[in-house]
Amino acid sequence: MSYILQKPYTDKQRADFIVLHNHNNSRKIEETDAALYALEADEIMQDGQPVKNPDYESEQLAKAKEIKLAKNKTAYDTALKAGVTYKGELFDCDTLAAVRIMGQMIAAQTQAIAEAATIDWFDYNYKPVTLTIAEFMEFAGLVTLNTRRIETLNCSFNTAIETAQTMEELEAIEIDYTSQTDADEGSAGAADTETNSSTAETESEDIDE
C-alpha cells in the first residue's frame, strides 16, 4: 500500500516524509501536482495514481536470474582456477591448460618426444614436475575429465536458472562445483567414476560418453 502526503505541505513535512519512507523504508518517492507519494516495491504511478505493477513478479524474477547467473559465472571461474591434484601435486585445470596438454600429447603421438622416457611439466606454481609418459597420459585424462565435469555443471546450472518459472524454483538451484577429481593414487578410472556420479546428481538426463 502506498503512502500519501497531500499538498499543501511545508518543506519540513516533505523532508520528513521522504526520510521516513525512502531513506528508512526504501519506498520510491513520486511527486504530483496534488500530493507526494511513497510507493511500495510492487507499485507504479499510472495516470497520476499509484497502482499495482502487473509485471512486478516477472521483473523481479528476471533480476534474480541475472544475479544467479553472475553467481554461477563466479563459481565456474573459481572451480577452473582451483586446479586439479595428481600424485600429490596441484596443476592448472582450465581451458588453456587443456590446450597445452593436448599439444604435448600430439607431439608424443607424432614421435616428437617418443624417445623421451619422461616429460617435465609445470605445476600450479610453475615448479617443474617430472612425469613418465604413462603418468602424463593419465594426468591428461584427469584434466580432461575435470574440465568436462566443470563445463557440464556450468551448462546445467545456466539452463536451470534460465528456465526457472518461479522464484521458488530459482532459489532451489544450488550452485556447487566442489566435487574434486583427484588422482593421488594415479587412478584416472576412479576420477571418471567420481565425475559421472557428480554429473548424474546434477542433471536430469544421462550424458552419453
Coordinates of C-alpha atoms in Angstrom, one line a residue:
M1 CA 0.0 0.0 0.0
S2 CA 1.4 3.4 -1.0
Y3 CA 1.6 6.4 1.4
I4 CA 0.5 9.9 0.6
L5 CA 1.2 13.4 1.8
Q6 CA -1.4 15.8 0.4
K7 CA -0.5 19.3 -0.7
P8 CA 0.0 21.8 0.7
Y9 CA 2.9 20.7 2.9
T10 CA 5.9 22.5 4.3
D11 CA 9.5 21.8 3.3
K12 CA 10.0 20.1 6.6
Q13 CA 6.9 17.9 6.2
R14 CA 8.2 16.9 2.7
A15 CA 11.7 16.2 4.0
D16 CA 10.3 14.1 7.0
F17 CA 8.1 12.1 4.6
I18 CA 11.0 11.3 2.3
V19 CA 13.3 10.3 5.2
L20 CA 10.6 8.1 6.7
H21 CA 9.5 6.3 3.6
N22 CA 12.5 6.4 1.3
H23 CA 15.6 6.6 3.5
N24 CA 14.3 4.4 6.2
N25 CA 12.0 2.0 4.3
S26 CA 13.3 2.1 0.7
R27 CA 10.0 3.2 -0.8
K28 CA 10.0 5.0 -4.1
I29 CA 9.0 8.7 -3.9
E30 CA 6.8 10.2 -6.6
E31 CA 5.5 13.7 -6.6
T32 CA 2.5 15.0 -8.5
D33 CA 0.7 18.4 -8.6
A34 CA -1.6 17.2 -5.9
A35 CA 0.5 15.1 -3.5
L36 CA 3.7 13.3 -2.5
Y37 CA 3.6 9.5 -2.8
A38 CA 5.7 6.8 -1.3
L39 CA 5.3 3.6 -3.4
E40 CA 5.9 0.0 -2.3
A41 CA 8.2 -2.1 -4.5
D42 CA 5.3 -3.6 -6.4
E43 CA 3.6 -0.3 -7.2
I44 CA 3.9 2.2 -10.1
M45 CA 2.4 5.5 -10.9
Q46 CA -0.3 5.4 -13.6
D47 CA -2.4 8.5 -14.6
G48 CA -1.2 10.3 -11.5
Q49 CA -2.2 7.5 -9.2
P50 CA -0.4 4.6 -7.6
V51 CA -1.4 1.1 -8.9
K52 CA -0.1 -2.4 -8.6
N53 CA 2.6 -3.2 -11.2
P54 CA 1.3 -6.1 -13.3
D55 CA 4.8 -7.1 -14.4
Y56 CA 6.4 -6.9 -10.9
E57 CA 6.8 -10.6 -10.4
S58 CA 8.3 -11.2 -13.8
E59 CA 10.6 -8.2 -13.4
Q60 CA 11.8 -9.5 -10.0
L61 CA 12.4 -13.0 -11.4
A62 CA 14.4 -11.6 -14.3
K63 CA 16.6 -9.5 -11.9
A64 CA 17.1 -12.5 -9.6
K65 CA 18.1 -14.7 -12.6
E66 CA 20.8 -12.1 -13.6
I67 CA 22.2 -12.2 -10.1
K68 CA 22.1 -16.1 -10.0
L69 CA 23.8 -16.3 -13.4
A70 CA 26.5 -13.9 -12.2
K71 CA 27.0 -16.1 -9.1
N72 CA 27.3 -19.2 -11.3
K73 CA 29.9 -17.5 -13.5
T74 CA 32.0 -16.6 -10.4
A75 CA 31.7 -20.2 -9.1
Y76 CA 32.6 -21.6 -12.5
D77 CA 35.7 -19.4 -12.8
T78 CA 36.7 -20.3 -9.3
A79 CA 36.3 -24.0 -10.0
L80 CA 38.5 -23.8 -13.0
K81 CA 41.2 -21.8 -11.2
A82 CA 41.2 -24.2 -8.3
G83 CA 43.2 -26.7 -10.4
V84 CA 43.4 -30.5 -10.0
T85 CA 45.6 -32.7 -7.9
Y86 CA 47.7 -35.5 -9.4
K87 CA 50.1 -37.6 -7.3
G88 CA 50.2 -35.0 -4.6
E89 CA 50.9 -32.1 -6.9
L90 CA 48.4 -29.3 -7.8
F91 CA 48.2 -28.5 -11.5
D92 CA 46.2 -25.9 -13.6
C93 CA 43.0 -27.3 -14.9
D94 CA 41.4 -24.7 -17.2
T95 CA 40.9 -24.3 -20.9
L96 CA 44.4 -23.0 -21.6
A97 CA 45.9 -25.9 -19.6
A98 CA 43.9 -28.4 -21.6
V99 CA 45.2 -26.9 -24.9
R100 CA 48.8 -27.1 -23.7
I101 CA 48.3 -30.7 -22.6
M102 CA 46.7 -31.6 -25.9
G103 CA 49.6 -30.1 -27.8
Q104 CA 52.1 -32.2 -25.7
M105 CA 50.0 -35.3 -26.4
I106 CA 50.0 -34.6 -30.1
A107 CA 53.8 -34.2 -30.0
A108 CA 54.1 -37.5 -28.3
Q109 CA 51.9 -39.3 -30.8
T110 CA 53.8 -37.8 -33.8
Q111 CA 57.1 -39.2 -32.4
A112 CA 58.4 -35.7 -31.4
I113 CA 59.2 -37.0 -27.9
A114 CA 58.8 -40.7 -28.5
E115 CA 62.3 -41.4 -27.4
A116 CA 62.0 -39.5 -24.1
A117 CA 61.2 -41.6 -21.1
T118 CA 59.8 -38.7 -19.1
I119 CA 58.1 -35.3 -19.6
D120 CA 58.8 -32.2 -17.5
W121 CA 55.5 -30.4 -16.7
F122 CA 54.9 -27.4 -14.6
D123 CA 52.6 -27.5 -11.6
Y124 CA 50.2 -24.8 -10.4
N125 CA 53.1 -22.7 -9.1
Y126 CA 55.3 -23.2 -12.1
K127 CA 57.5 -25.7 -10.4
P128 CA 58.8 -28.4 -12.8
V129 CA 57.4 -31.9 -12.2
T130 CA 58.8 -35.0 -13.9
L131 CA 56.2 -37.5 -15.2
T132 CA 56.7 -40.7 -17.1
I133 CA 54.9 -40.8 -20.5
A134 CA 52.3 -43.1 -18.9
E135 CA 51.8 -40.8 -16.0
F136 CA 51.4 -37.8 -18.3
M137 CA 48.8 -39.5 -20.4
E138 CA 46.9 -40.4 -17.2
F139 CA 47.2 -36.8 -15.9
A140 CA 46.0 -35.5 -19.3
G141 CA 42.9 -37.8 -19.0
L142 CA 42.3 -36.4 -15.4
V143 CA 42.4 -32.8 -16.6
T144 CA 40.0 -33.6 -19.4
L145 CA 37.6 -35.3 -17.1
N146 CA 37.7 -32.5 -14.5
T147 CA 37.3 -29.8 -17.2
R148 CA 34.4 -31.6 -18.7
R149 CA 32.8 -32.0 -15.3
I150 CA 33.0 -28.3 -14.6
E151 CA 31.8 -27.4 -18.1
T152 CA 28.9 -29.8 -17.8
L153 CA 27.9 -28.4 -14.4
N154 CA 28.1 -24.8 -15.7
C155 CA 25.8 -25.6 -18.6
S156 CA 23.4 -27.4 -16.4
F157 CA 23.2 -24.6 -13.8
N158 CA 22.8 -21.9 -16.5
T159 CA 20.0 -23.9 -18.2
A160 CA 18.2 -24.5 -14.9
I161 CA 18.5 -20.8 -14.0
E162 CA 17.3 -19.5 -17.4
T163 CA 14.3 -21.9 -17.4
A164 CA 13.1 -21.4 -13.8
Q165 CA 9.5 -20.2 -13.9
T166 CA 9.2 -19.0 -10.3
M167 CA 11.3 -17.5 -7.5
E168 CA 10.9 -20.8 -5.6
E169 CA 12.4 -22.8 -8.5
L170 CA 15.2 -20.3 -8.8
E171 CA 16.1 -20.3 -5.1
A172 CA 16.1 -24.1 -5.1
I173 CA 19.0 -24.3 -7.5
E174 CA 22.2 -24.9 -5.5
I175 CA 25.4 -24.0 -7.3
D176 CA 28.1 -26.3 -6.2
Y177 CA 31.3 -27.2 -8.1
T178 CA 33.2 -28.5 -5.0
S179 CA 33.4 -32.2 -6.1
Q180 CA 37.0 -32.9 -6.6
T181 CA 38.6 -35.1 -9.3
D182 CA 41.9 -36.0 -7.8
A183 CA 44.1 -39.0 -8.6
D184 CA 46.8 -39.1 -5.9
E185 CA 46.9 -42.8 -6.3
G186 CA 47.3 -42.5 -10.1
S187 CA 43.8 -43.7 -11.0
A188 CA 42.1 -41.8 -13.8
G189 CA 39.4 -44.5 -13.8
A190 CA 38.4 -43.5 -10.2
A191 CA 38.3 -39.9 -11.4
D192 CA 35.9 -40.9 -14.2
T193 CA 33.6 -42.6 -11.7
E194 CA 33.5 -39.6 -9.5
T195 CA 32.9 -37.3 -12.4
N196 CA 30.0 -39.3 -13.7
S197 CA 28.5 -39.5 -10.2
S198 CA 28.6 -35.7 -9.8
T199 CA 27.1 -35.1 -13.2
A200 CA 24.3 -37.6 -12.6
E201 CA 23.3 -35.8 -9.4
T202 CA 23.1 -32.5 -11.2
E203 CA 21.4 -33.4 -14.5
S204 CA 18.1 -34.9 -15.2
E205 CA 19.3 -36.9 -18.1
D206 CA 22.4 -39.1 -18.6
I207 CA 25.2 -37.8 -20.8
D208 CA 26.3 -40.2 -23.4
E209 CA 30.0 -40.6 -23.3

